mmCIF file of N, CA, C and O in Angstrom:
data_model
loop_
_atom_site.group_PDB
_atom_site.id
_atom_site.type_symbol
_atom_site.label_atom_id
_atom_site.label_comp_id
_atom_site.label_asym_id
_atom_site.label_seq_id
_atom_site.Cartn_x
_atom_site.Cartn_y
_atom_site.Cartn_z
ATOM 1 N N UNK A 1 -42.695 36.518 32.257
ATOM 2 C CA UNK A 1 -41.715 35.384 32.233
ATOM 3 C C UNK A 1 -40.588 35.560 33.254
ATOM 4 O O UNK A 1 -39.758 37.007 33.610
ATOM 5 N N UNK A 2 -40.379 34.711 34.320
ATOM 6 C CA UNK A 2 -39.676 34.523 35.125
ATOM 7 C C UNK A 2 -38.564 33.773 35.217
ATOM 8 O O UNK A 2 -38.519 32.600 34.663
ATOM 9 N N UNK A 3 -37.303 34.262 35.500
ATOM 10 C CA UNK A 3 -36.145 33.071 35.968
ATOM 11 C C UNK A 3 -35.727 32.844 37.246
ATOM 12 O O UNK A 3 -35.724 33.741 37.972
ATOM 13 N N UNK A 4 -35.768 31.441 37.569
ATOM 14 C CA UNK A 4 -35.320 31.147 38.873
ATOM 15 C C UNK A 4 -34.358 30.388 38.756
ATOM 16 O O UNK A 4 -33.923 29.482 37.879
ATOM 17 N N UNK A 5 -33.524 30.334 39.855
ATOM 18 C CA UNK A 5 -32.488 29.304 40.073
ATOM 19 C C UNK A 5 -32.323 28.615 41.212
ATOM 20 O O UNK A 5 -32.905 29.214 42.327
ATOM 21 N N UNK A 6 -32.235 27.294 40.912
ATOM 22 C CA UNK A 6 -32.413 26.030 42.432
ATOM 23 C C UNK A 6 -31.008 26.259 42.915
ATOM 24 O O UNK A 6 -30.268 25.451 42.123
ATOM 25 N N UNK A 7 -30.971 25.886 44.142
ATOM 26 C CA UNK A 7 -29.702 25.443 44.533
ATOM 27 C C UNK A 7 -30.138 24.381 45.565
ATOM 28 O O UNK A 7 -31.161 24.454 46.236
ATOM 29 N N UNK A 8 -29.548 23.532 45.240
ATOM 30 C CA UNK A 8 -29.482 22.162 46.312
ATOM 31 C C UNK A 8 -28.237 22.103 47.254
ATOM 32 O O UNK A 8 -26.959 21.958 46.691
ATOM 33 N N UNK A 9 -28.425 21.734 48.326
ATOM 34 C CA UNK A 9 -27.285 21.364 49.351
ATOM 35 C C UNK A 9 -26.889 19.888 49.373
ATOM 36 O O UNK A 9 -27.454 19.303 49.286
ATOM 37 N N UNK A 10 -25.608 19.823 48.606
ATOM 38 C CA UNK A 10 -24.904 18.686 48.327
ATOM 39 C C UNK A 10 -24.598 17.926 49.891
ATOM 40 O O UNK A 10 -24.346 18.448 50.986
ATOM 41 N N UNK A 11 -24.379 16.436 49.663
ATOM 42 C CA UNK A 11 -23.919 15.914 50.813
ATOM 43 C C UNK A 11 -22.448 16.431 51.211
ATOM 44 O O UNK A 11 -21.906 16.847 49.862
ATOM 45 N N UNK A 12 -21.675 16.288 52.295
ATOM 46 C CA UNK A 12 -20.300 16.585 52.247
ATOM 47 C C UNK A 12 -19.500 15.511 51.323
ATOM 48 O O UNK A 12 -19.931 14.415 51.473
ATOM 49 N N UNK A 13 -18.546 16.246 50.674
ATOM 50 C CA UNK A 13 -17.522 15.232 49.998
ATOM 51 C C UNK A 13 -15.990 15.392 50.211
ATOM 52 O O UNK A 13 -16.022 16.482 51.069
ATOM 53 N N UNK A 14 -15.535 14.364 50.182
ATOM 54 C CA UNK A 14 -13.896 14.343 50.615
ATOM 55 C C UNK A 14 -13.387 14.331 49.124
ATOM 56 O O UNK A 14 -13.605 13.494 48.325
ATOM 57 N N UNK A 15 -12.080 14.970 48.977
ATOM 58 C CA UNK A 15 -11.354 14.487 48.054
ATOM 59 C C UNK A 15 -9.761 14.516 48.228
ATOM 60 O O UNK A 15 -9.161 15.198 49.221
ATOM 61 N N UNK A 16 -9.488 13.334 47.823
ATOM 62 C CA UNK A 16 -8.332 12.695 48.424
ATOM 63 C C UNK A 16 -7.139 11.941 47.438
ATOM 64 O O UNK A 16 -7.788 11.159 46.997
ATOM 65 N N UNK A 17 -6.014 11.732 47.622
ATOM 66 C CA UNK A 17 -5.263 12.633 48.324
ATOM 67 C C UNK A 17 -4.825 13.852 47.640
ATOM 68 O O UNK A 17 -5.555 14.042 46.480
ATOM 69 N N UNK A 18 -4.557 14.948 48.475
ATOM 70 C CA UNK A 18 -4.751 16.357 48.036
ATOM 71 C C UNK A 18 -3.549 17.178 48.566
ATOM 72 O O UNK A 18 -3.687 17.392 49.643
ATOM 73 N N UNK A 19 -2.346 17.296 47.995
ATOM 74 C CA UNK A 19 -1.930 17.094 46.662
ATOM 75 C C UNK A 19 -2.315 15.698 46.260
ATOM 76 O O UNK A 19 -1.898 14.893 46.537
ATOM 77 N N UNK A 20 -2.124 15.230 44.846
ATOM 78 C CA UNK A 20 -2.519 14.365 44.135
ATOM 79 C C UNK A 20 -1.247 13.950 43.524
ATOM 80 O O UNK A 20 -0.526 14.889 42.727
ATOM 81 N N UNK A 21 -0.951 12.581 42.954
ATOM 82 C CA UNK A 21 -0.240 11.889 42.205
ATOM 83 C C UNK A 21 -0.831 11.034 41.259
ATOM 84 O O UNK A 21 -0.966 9.916 42.131
ATOM 85 N N UNK A 22 -1.059 11.082 40.160
ATOM 86 C CA UNK A 22 -1.466 10.190 39.348
ATOM 87 C C UNK A 22 -3.000 9.622 39.342
ATOM 88 O O UNK A 22 -3.605 9.740 38.284
ATOM 89 N N UNK A 23 -3.821 9.771 40.749
ATOM 90 C CA UNK A 23 -5.316 9.985 40.669
ATOM 91 C C UNK A 23 -5.505 10.159 41.870
ATOM 92 O O UNK A 23 -4.681 10.536 42.879
ATOM 93 N N UNK A 24 -6.974 10.774 42.118
ATOM 94 C CA UNK A 24 -7.437 11.323 43.436
ATOM 95 C C UNK A 24 -8.927 10.255 43.601
ATOM 96 O O UNK A 24 -9.504 10.009 42.494
ATOM 97 N N UNK A 25 -9.329 10.258 44.795
ATOM 98 C CA UNK A 25 -10.561 9.988 45.023
ATOM 99 C C UNK A 25 -11.468 10.830 45.382
ATOM 100 O O UNK A 25 -11.165 11.926 46.179
ATOM 101 N N UNK A 26 -12.715 10.683 45.258
ATOM 102 C CA UNK A 26 -13.611 11.540 45.677
ATOM 103 C C UNK A 26 -14.843 10.417 46.751
ATOM 104 O O UNK A 26 -15.028 9.684 46.180
ATOM 105 N N UNK A 27 -14.770 10.825 47.987
ATOM 106 C CA UNK A 27 -15.649 10.299 48.584
ATOM 107 C C UNK A 27 -16.905 11.139 49.463
ATOM 108 O O UNK A 27 -16.916 12.064 49.975
ATOM 109 N N UNK A 28 -18.024 10.197 48.881
ATOM 110 C CA UNK A 28 -19.440 10.757 49.314
ATOM 111 C C UNK A 28 -20.369 9.974 48.999
ATOM 112 O O UNK A 28 -20.283 8.793 48.251
ATOM 113 N N UNK A 29 -21.546 10.033 49.391
ATOM 114 C CA UNK A 29 -22.680 9.330 48.897
ATOM 115 C C UNK A 29 -23.134 9.361 47.615
ATOM 116 O O UNK A 29 -23.997 8.943 46.984
ATOM 117 N N UNK A 30 -22.764 10.619 47.039
ATOM 118 C CA UNK A 30 -23.414 11.080 45.770
ATOM 119 C C UNK A 30 -22.362 11.218 44.754
ATOM 120 O O UNK A 30 -21.874 12.183 44.007
ATOM 121 N N UNK A 31 -21.532 10.079 44.739
ATOM 122 C CA UNK A 31 -20.146 10.477 43.997
ATOM 123 C C UNK A 31 -20.284 10.165 42.150
ATOM 124 O O UNK A 31 -19.615 10.860 41.287
ATOM 125 N N UNK A 32 -21.427 9.678 41.833
ATOM 126 C CA UNK A 32 -21.669 9.331 40.350
ATOM 127 C C UNK A 32 -21.908 10.488 39.951
ATOM 128 O O UNK A 32 -22.766 11.324 40.029
ATOM 129 N N UNK A 33 -21.178 11.177 38.653
ATOM 130 C CA UNK A 33 -21.278 12.070 38.132
ATOM 131 C C UNK A 33 -20.505 12.508 36.781
ATOM 132 O O UNK A 33 -19.769 11.485 36.588
ATOM 133 N N UNK A 34 -20.713 13.664 36.590
ATOM 134 C CA UNK A 34 -19.542 13.816 35.590
ATOM 135 C C UNK A 34 -18.594 14.968 36.149
ATOM 136 O O UNK A 34 -18.926 15.989 37.245
ATOM 137 N N UNK A 35 -17.225 14.983 36.123
ATOM 138 C CA UNK A 35 -16.277 15.956 36.588
ATOM 139 C C UNK A 35 -15.598 16.481 35.343
ATOM 140 O O UNK A 35 -15.303 16.050 34.621
ATOM 141 N N UNK A 36 -15.198 17.730 35.597
ATOM 142 C CA UNK A 36 -14.541 18.445 34.844
ATOM 143 C C UNK A 36 -13.125 19.232 35.756
ATOM 144 O O UNK A 36 -13.458 19.904 36.728
ATOM 145 N N UNK A 37 -12.090 18.933 34.913
ATOM 146 C CA UNK A 37 -11.193 20.008 35.418
ATOM 147 C C UNK A 37 -10.284 21.005 34.668
ATOM 148 O O UNK A 37 -10.122 20.649 33.442
ATOM 149 N N UNK A 38 -10.315 21.950 35.186
ATOM 150 C CA UNK A 38 -9.606 23.209 34.822
ATOM 151 C C UNK A 38 -8.348 23.579 35.075
ATOM 152 O O UNK A 38 -8.049 23.665 36.176
ATOM 153 N N UNK A 39 -7.610 24.281 34.215
ATOM 154 C CA UNK A 39 -5.908 24.455 34.660
ATOM 155 C C UNK A 39 -6.408 26.109 35.429
ATOM 156 O O UNK A 39 -7.389 26.596 35.307
ATOM 157 N N UNK A 40 -5.336 26.678 35.763
ATOM 158 C CA UNK A 40 -5.760 28.132 36.246
ATOM 159 C C UNK A 40 -5.932 29.295 35.316
ATOM 160 O O UNK A 40 -6.352 30.183 35.759
ATOM 161 N N UNK A 41 -5.742 28.851 34.357
ATOM 162 C CA UNK A 41 -6.286 29.676 32.890
ATOM 163 C C UNK A 41 -7.480 29.672 32.691
ATOM 164 O O UNK A 41 -8.035 30.274 31.958
ATOM 165 N N UNK A 42 -8.275 28.654 33.148
ATOM 166 C CA UNK A 42 -9.723 28.318 32.814
ATOM 167 C C UNK A 42 -9.950 27.452 32.012
ATOM 168 O O UNK A 42 -10.838 27.164 31.337
ATOM 169 N N UNK A 43 -8.838 27.138 31.385
ATOM 170 C CA UNK A 43 -9.134 25.937 30.219
ATOM 171 C C UNK A 43 -9.587 24.747 30.535
ATOM 172 O O UNK A 43 -8.893 24.146 31.826
ATOM 173 N N UNK A 44 -10.373 24.128 30.065
ATOM 174 C CA UNK A 44 -10.986 22.689 30.265
ATOM 175 C C UNK A 44 -9.854 21.543 29.831
ATOM 176 O O UNK A 44 -9.327 21.576 28.589
ATOM 177 N N UNK A 45 -9.202 20.931 31.209
ATOM 178 C CA UNK A 45 -8.189 20.008 30.747
ATOM 179 C C UNK A 45 -8.641 18.682 30.775
ATOM 180 O O UNK A 45 -7.749 17.635 30.431
ATOM 181 N N UNK A 46 -9.572 18.072 31.426
ATOM 182 C CA UNK A 46 -9.832 16.910 31.644
ATOM 183 C C UNK A 46 -11.633 16.971 31.971
ATOM 184 O O UNK A 46 -12.050 17.516 32.580
ATOM 185 N N UNK A 47 -12.451 16.132 31.374
ATOM 186 C CA UNK A 47 -13.873 15.756 31.540
ATOM 187 C C UNK A 47 -14.157 14.273 31.264
ATOM 188 O O UNK A 47 -13.784 13.932 30.276
ATOM 189 N N UNK A 48 -14.496 13.641 32.417
ATOM 190 C CA UNK A 48 -15.141 12.387 32.233
ATOM 191 C C UNK A 48 -16.040 12.042 33.452
ATOM 192 O O UNK A 48 -16.797 12.629 34.023
ATOM 193 N N UNK A 49 -16.802 11.041 33.222
ATOM 194 C CA UNK A 49 -17.851 10.458 34.203
ATOM 195 C C UNK A 49 -17.097 9.844 35.074
ATOM 196 O O UNK A 49 -15.817 9.245 35.212
ATOM 197 N N UNK A 50 -17.431 10.129 36.462
ATOM 198 C CA UNK A 50 -16.566 9.267 37.757
ATOM 199 C C UNK A 50 -17.546 8.739 38.305
ATOM 200 O O UNK A 50 -18.907 9.060 38.701
ATOM 201 N N UNK A 51 -17.190 7.523 39.149
ATOM 202 C CA UNK A 51 -17.822 6.715 40.156
ATOM 203 C C UNK A 51 -16.663 6.911 41.514
ATOM 204 O O UNK A 51 -16.785 5.862 42.160
ATOM 205 N N UNK A 52 -15.796 7.872 41.676
ATOM 206 C CA UNK A 52 -15.247 7.688 42.795
ATOM 207 C C UNK A 52 -13.669 8.093 42.569
ATOM 208 O O UNK A 52 -12.885 8.766 43.256
ATOM 209 N N UNK A 53 -12.997 7.444 41.688
ATOM 210 C CA UNK A 53 -11.679 7.609 41.122
ATOM 211 C C UNK A 53 -11.349 8.395 39.902
ATOM 212 O O UNK A 53 -12.155 8.226 38.683
ATOM 213 N N UNK A 54 -10.460 9.291 40.036
ATOM 214 C CA UNK A 54 -10.388 10.086 38.481
ATOM 215 C C UNK A 54 -8.824 10.127 38.634
ATOM 216 O O UNK A 54 -7.940 10.492 39.381
ATOM 217 N N UNK A 55 -8.402 9.512 37.459
ATOM 218 C CA UNK A 55 -6.967 9.829 36.770
ATOM 219 C C UNK A 55 -6.425 10.807 36.238
ATOM 220 O O UNK A 55 -7.049 11.413 35.541
ATOM 221 N N UNK A 56 -5.274 11.133 36.788
ATOM 222 C CA UNK A 56 -5.167 12.376 36.503
ATOM 223 C C UNK A 56 -3.504 12.549 36.061
ATOM 224 O O UNK A 56 -2.453 13.373 36.009
ATOM 225 N N UNK A 57 -2.764 11.051 35.489
ATOM 226 C CA UNK A 57 -1.657 10.929 34.860
ATOM 227 C C UNK A 57 -1.078 11.870 34.093
ATOM 228 O O UNK A 57 -0.146 12.115 33.691
ATOM 229 N N UNK A 58 -2.147 12.417 33.254
ATOM 230 C CA UNK A 58 -1.651 13.068 32.219
ATOM 231 C C UNK A 58 -1.734 14.829 32.282
ATOM 232 O O UNK A 58 -1.360 15.682 31.228
ATOM 233 N N UNK A 59 -1.902 15.038 33.496
ATOM 234 C CA UNK A 59 -1.771 16.501 34.046
ATOM 235 C C UNK A 59 -0.514 16.903 34.308
ATOM 236 O O UNK A 59 0.222 16.055 35.048
ATOM 237 N N UNK A 60 -0.324 18.198 34.114
ATOM 238 C CA UNK A 60 1.080 18.551 34.634
ATOM 239 C C UNK A 60 1.045 18.879 36.053
ATOM 240 O O UNK A 60 -0.080 19.424 36.567
ATOM 241 N N UNK A 61 1.961 18.860 36.805
ATOM 242 C CA UNK A 61 2.366 19.837 38.036
ATOM 243 C C UNK A 61 1.565 21.010 38.179
ATOM 244 O O UNK A 61 1.729 21.960 37.294
ATOM 245 N N UNK A 62 0.931 21.320 38.911
ATOM 246 C CA UNK A 62 0.187 22.502 39.315
ATOM 247 C C UNK A 62 -1.179 22.625 39.864
ATOM 248 O O UNK A 62 -1.281 21.458 40.517
ATOM 249 N N UNK A 63 -1.527 23.431 40.087
ATOM 250 C CA UNK A 63 -3.103 23.991 40.646
ATOM 251 C C UNK A 63 -3.821 23.919 39.616
ATOM 252 O O UNK A 63 -4.165 24.563 38.636
ATOM 253 N N UNK A 64 -5.015 23.169 39.924
ATOM 254 C CA UNK A 64 -6.348 23.161 39.181
ATOM 255 C C UNK A 64 -7.786 23.032 40.004
ATOM 256 O O UNK A 64 -7.950 23.072 41.244
ATOM 257 N N UNK A 65 -9.218 23.658 39.540
ATOM 258 C CA UNK A 65 -10.139 23.593 39.819
ATOM 259 C C UNK A 65 -11.033 22.393 39.371
ATOM 260 O O UNK A 65 -10.784 21.919 38.132
ATOM 261 N N UNK A 66 -11.840 21.914 40.144
ATOM 262 C CA UNK A 66 -12.678 20.964 39.613
ATOM 263 C C UNK A 66 -14.279 21.215 39.901
ATOM 264 O O UNK A 66 -14.516 22.098 40.734
ATOM 265 N N UNK A 67 -15.184 20.777 38.976
ATOM 266 C CA UNK A 67 -16.523 21.109 39.148
ATOM 267 C C UNK A 67 -17.078 19.501 39.044
ATOM 268 O O UNK A 67 -16.727 18.754 38.052
ATOM 269 N N UNK A 68 -17.683 18.845 39.988
ATOM 270 C CA UNK A 68 -18.510 17.633 40.395
ATOM 271 C C UNK A 68 -20.262 17.809 40.097
ATOM 272 O O UNK A 68 -20.622 18.609 40.652
ATOM 273 N N UNK A 69 -20.588 17.515 38.866
ATOM 274 C CA UNK A 69 -21.673 17.509 38.591
ATOM 275 C C UNK A 69 -22.838 16.386 38.987
ATOM 276 O O UNK A 69 -22.455 15.220 38.197
ATOM 277 N N UNK A 70 -23.393 16.189 39.623
ATOM 278 C CA UNK A 70 -24.346 14.945 40.228
ATOM 279 C C UNK A 70 -25.853 15.316 39.643
ATOM 280 O O UNK A 70 -26.357 16.639 39.601
ATOM 281 N N UNK A 71 -26.996 14.454 39.956
ATOM 282 C CA UNK A 71 -28.165 14.570 39.967
ATOM 283 C C UNK A 71 -28.775 15.675 41.286
ATOM 284 O O UNK A 71 -29.604 16.152 40.566
ATOM 285 N N UNK A 72 -27.974 15.591 42.285
ATOM 286 C CA UNK A 72 -28.452 16.711 43.229
ATOM 287 C C UNK A 72 -27.571 17.926 43.306
ATOM 288 O O UNK A 72 -28.100 18.982 44.266
ATOM 289 N N UNK A 73 -27.053 17.948 41.987
ATOM 290 C CA UNK A 73 -26.317 19.698 42.016
ATOM 291 C C UNK A 73 -24.988 19.647 41.583
ATOM 292 O O UNK A 73 -24.197 18.910 40.990
ATOM 293 N N UNK A 74 -24.120 20.678 42.310
ATOM 294 C CA UNK A 74 -22.533 20.811 41.754
ATOM 295 C C UNK A 74 -21.959 20.927 42.888
ATOM 296 O O UNK A 74 -22.303 21.394 43.992
ATOM 297 N N UNK A 75 -20.571 20.702 42.922
ATOM 298 C CA UNK A 75 -19.929 20.624 43.840
ATOM 299 C C UNK A 75 -18.327 21.088 43.276
ATOM 300 O O UNK A 75 -18.162 20.556 42.186
ATOM 301 N N UNK A 76 -17.786 22.395 43.717
ATOM 302 C CA UNK A 76 -16.351 22.740 43.046
ATOM 303 C C UNK A 76 -15.337 22.788 44.140
ATOM 304 O O UNK A 76 -15.683 22.998 45.419
ATOM 305 N N UNK A 77 -13.879 22.742 43.725
ATOM 306 C CA UNK A 77 -12.951 22.599 44.481
ATOM 307 C C UNK A 77 -11.707 22.797 44.113
ATOM 308 O O UNK A 77 -11.867 22.932 42.703
ATOM 309 N N UNK A 78 -10.532 22.827 44.822
ATOM 310 C CA UNK A 78 -9.617 23.070 43.992
ATOM 311 C C UNK A 78 -8.631 21.706 44.508
ATOM 312 O O UNK A 78 -8.574 21.007 45.469
ATOM 313 N N UNK A 79 -7.424 21.238 43.303
ATOM 314 C CA UNK A 79 -6.754 20.232 43.466
ATOM 315 C C UNK A 79 -5.372 20.398 43.157
ATOM 316 O O UNK A 79 -4.792 21.154 41.901
ATOM 317 N N UNK A 80 -4.143 20.037 43.841
ATOM 318 C CA UNK A 80 -2.893 20.471 43.307
ATOM 319 C C UNK A 80 -2.222 19.001 42.847
ATOM 320 O O UNK A 80 -2.502 17.885 43.843
ATOM 321 N N UNK A 81 -1.573 19.295 41.922
ATOM 322 C CA UNK A 81 -1.153 17.749 41.006
ATOM 323 C C UNK A 81 0.411 17.928 41.333
ATOM 324 O O UNK A 81 1.237 18.618 41.068
ATOM 325 N N UNK A 82 0.979 16.836 41.878
ATOM 326 C CA UNK A 82 2.508 16.651 41.847
ATOM 327 C C UNK A 82 2.790 15.387 41.352
ATOM 328 O O UNK A 82 2.527 14.294 42.326
ATOM 329 N N UNK A 83 2.981 15.466 39.994
ATOM 330 C CA UNK A 83 3.693 14.103 39.111
ATOM 331 C C UNK A 83 4.992 13.747 39.756
ATOM 332 O O UNK A 83 5.750 14.531 39.718
#
């Protein structure tokens, strides 16, 4: 039995504005997917389906990491929230 890991190169994406206040946008040809946002302690604080705009009104000020899952693979990044 063998285990294989397949990596897919994603299209470039942009996350803006960053720092964000209230919401942020994801610009790419592959934006439909699930997004997970984690605080700096690794706790999942937001998870939703997205088509390009993510509402972050309920998040406190600070730094977060996010993972965007699409049919083509994963993209992760950092986001600063300033409400």
